[in-house]
C-alpha cells in the first residue's frame, strides 16, 4: 500500500515530561479537544475570509488566504509522532504528540 493511500490520523494526546525536584512529571493532555475549538474558529472566520478573498481576487492574492485553513489542518495532521526534546543547561523537557 502506498503512503498516499494510507489514512493519516491527527495526534490525539500530548505527552509532556516536565522536570521536577524528584525527577520528571509526566502530563498527558487531551490534544483532540483542540480540534473542535479550531473548527469553530475556522467557521467564525469563514465569512471574513470569503469577503477578503473577493476583494483580493482581482489582484491575484486570494489563494494564500483561502488555502490557509487546509494548510493549518494538514499541519496538525502531520504533527503525529513529533517529539521535541528541549534541553537548556541542566533543564530538560520532552514534548511528544501521540
mmCIF file of C-alpha atoms in Angstrom:
data_model
loop_
_atom_site.group_PDB
_atom_site.id
_atom_site.type_symbol
_atom_site.label_atom_id
_atom_site.label_comp_id
_atom_site.label_asym_id
_atom_site.label_seq_id
_atom_site.Cartn_x
_atom_site.Cartn_y
_atom_site.Cartn_z
ATOM 1 C CA UNK A 1 0.000 0.000 0.000
ATOM 2 C CA UNK A 2 1.377 3.413 -0.904
ATOM 3 C CA UNK A 3 1.778 6.190 1.602
ATOM 4 C CA UNK A 4 -0.861 8.327 -0.154
ATOM 5 C CA UNK A 5 -3.483 5.598 0.188
ATOM 6 C CA UNK A 6 -2.995 5.146 3.930
ATOM 7 C CA UNK A 7 -5.147 7.091 6.375
ATOM 8 C CA UNK A 8 -3.412 9.888 8.258
ATOM 9 C CA UNK A 9 -4.795 10.484 11.768
ATOM 10 C CA UNK A 10 -4.176 13.630 13.812
ATOM 11 C CA UNK A 11 -2.445 13.400 17.186
ATOM 12 C CA UNK A 12 -4.922 12.683 19.975
ATOM 13 C CA UNK A 13 -2.748 13.184 23.058
ATOM 14 C CA UNK A 14 0.087 15.458 24.079
ATOM 15 C CA UNK A 15 2.617 13.957 26.481
ATOM 16 C CA UNK A 16 4.723 16.458 28.422
ATOM 17 C CA UNK A 17 7.665 15.401 30.575
ATOM 18 C CA UNK A 18 8.468 18.299 32.861
ATOM 19 C CA UNK A 19 11.426 18.284 35.267
ATOM 20 C CA UNK A 20 10.681 18.445 38.992
ATOM 21 C CA UNK A 21 12.718 18.127 42.175
ATOM 22 C CA UNK A 22 12.252 14.338 42.299
ATOM 23 C CA UNK A 23 12.875 13.697 38.584
ATOM 24 C CA UNK A 24 10.206 14.209 35.937
ATOM 25 C CA UNK A 25 6.448 14.715 35.996
ATOM 26 C CA UNK A 26 4.535 13.231 33.077
ATOM 27 C CA UNK A 27 1.385 15.017 31.910
ATOM 28 C CA UNK A 28 -0.984 13.529 29.355
ATOM 29 C CA UNK A 29 -3.154 16.248 27.817
ATOM 30 C CA UNK A 30 -6.154 15.524 25.553
ATOM 31 C CA UNK A 31 -4.964 17.218 22.361
ATOM 32 C CA UNK A 32 -8.127 16.096 20.497
ATOM 33 C CA UNK A 33 -10.092 18.766 22.418
ATOM 34 C CA UNK A 34 -8.241 21.429 20.413
ATOM 35 C CA UNK A 35 -9.835 20.335 17.118
ATOM 36 C CA UNK A 36 -13.463 21.360 17.846
ATOM 37 C CA UNK A 37 -12.240 24.769 19.067
ATOM 38 C CA UNK A 38 -10.113 25.191 15.941
ATOM 39 C CA UNK A 39 -13.014 24.126 13.725
ATOM 40 C CA UNK A 40 -15.327 26.650 15.431
ATOM 41 C CA UNK A 41 -12.757 29.423 14.935
ATOM 42 C CA UNK A 42 -12.423 28.497 11.272
ATOM 43 C CA UNK A 43 -16.204 28.608 10.820
ATOM 44 C CA UNK A 44 -16.378 32.015 12.520
ATOM 45 C CA UNK A 45 -13.589 33.337 10.275
ATOM 46 C CA UNK A 46 -15.133 31.909 7.092
ATOM 47 C CA UNK A 47 -17.323 34.941 6.183
ATOM 48 C CA UNK A 48 -14.376 37.293 6.703
ATOM 49 C CA UNK A 49 -12.139 35.091 4.558
ATOM 50 C CA UNK A 50 -14.742 34.992 1.775
ATOM 51 C CA UNK A 51 -15.127 38.799 1.738
ATOM 52 C CA UNK A 52 -11.357 39.344 1.799
ATOM 53 C CA UNK A 53 -10.866 36.743 -0.935
ATOM 54 C CA UNK A 54 -13.404 38.529 -3.134
ATOM 55 C CA UNK A 55 -11.580 41.823 -2.545
ATOM 56 C CA UNK A 56 -8.155 40.297 -3.233
ATOM 57 C CA UNK A 57 -9.283 38.211 -6.237
ATOM 58 C CA UNK A 58 -8.667 40.922 -8.891
ATOM 59 C CA UNK A 59 -5.102 41.369 -7.591
ATOM 60 C CA UNK A 60 -4.436 37.610 -7.686
ATOM 61 C CA UNK A 61 -3.730 37.377 -3.952
ATOM 62 C CA UNK A 62 -6.764 35.398 -2.794
ATOM 63 C CA UNK A 63 -5.246 31.886 -2.990
ATOM 64 C CA UNK A 64 -2.985 32.047 0.131
ATOM 65 C CA UNK A 65 -5.874 33.392 2.183
ATOM 66 C CA UNK A 66 -8.296 30.720 1.008
ATOM 67 C CA UNK A 67 -5.758 27.910 1.398
ATOM 68 C CA UNK A 68 -4.666 28.906 4.951
ATOM 69 C CA UNK A 69 -7.348 26.695 6.556
ATOM 70 C CA UNK A 70 -6.424 23.498 4.702
ATOM 71 C CA UNK A 71 -2.706 24.196 5.271
ATOM 72 C CA UNK A 72 -3.224 24.533 9.039
ATOM 73 C CA UNK A 73 -5.357 21.379 9.096
ATOM 74 C CA UNK A 74 -2.686 19.426 7.170
ATOM 75 C CA UNK A 75 -0.007 20.741 9.535
ATOM 76 C CA UNK A 76 -1.964 19.486 12.552
ATOM 77 C CA UNK A 77 -2.373 16.046 10.967
ATOM 78 C CA UNK A 78 1.368 15.879 10.229
ATOM 79 C CA UNK A 79 2.275 16.510 13.893
ATOM 80 C CA UNK A 80 1.534 12.911 14.937
ATOM 81 C CA UNK A 81 4.766 11.308 16.101
ATOM 82 C CA UNK A 82 6.553 14.630 16.582
ATOM 83 C CA UNK A 83 8.946 14.545 19.541
ATOM 84 C CA UNK A 84 10.679 17.645 20.833
ATOM 85 C CA UNK A 85 13.448 17.163 23.371
ATOM 86 C CA UNK A 86 14.274 20.601 24.744
ATOM 87 C CA UNK A 87 17.424 20.991 26.802
ATOM 88 C CA UNK A 88 18.808 24.202 28.278
ATOM 89 C CA UNK A 89 21.747 23.684 30.567
ATOM 90 C CA UNK A 90 20.704 21.106 33.145
ATOM 91 C CA UNK A 91 16.957 21.514 32.481
ATOM 92 C CA UNK A 92 15.317 19.055 30.115
ATOM 93 C CA UNK A 93 11.751 18.820 28.773
ATOM 94 C CA UNK A 94 10.100 16.383 26.370
ATOM 95 C CA UNK A 95 7.033 17.148 24.249
ATOM 96 C CA UNK A 96 5.543 14.190 22.404
ATOM 97 C CA UNK A 97 2.447 14.235 20.165
ATOM 98 C CA UNK A 98 0.847 10.773 20.312
#
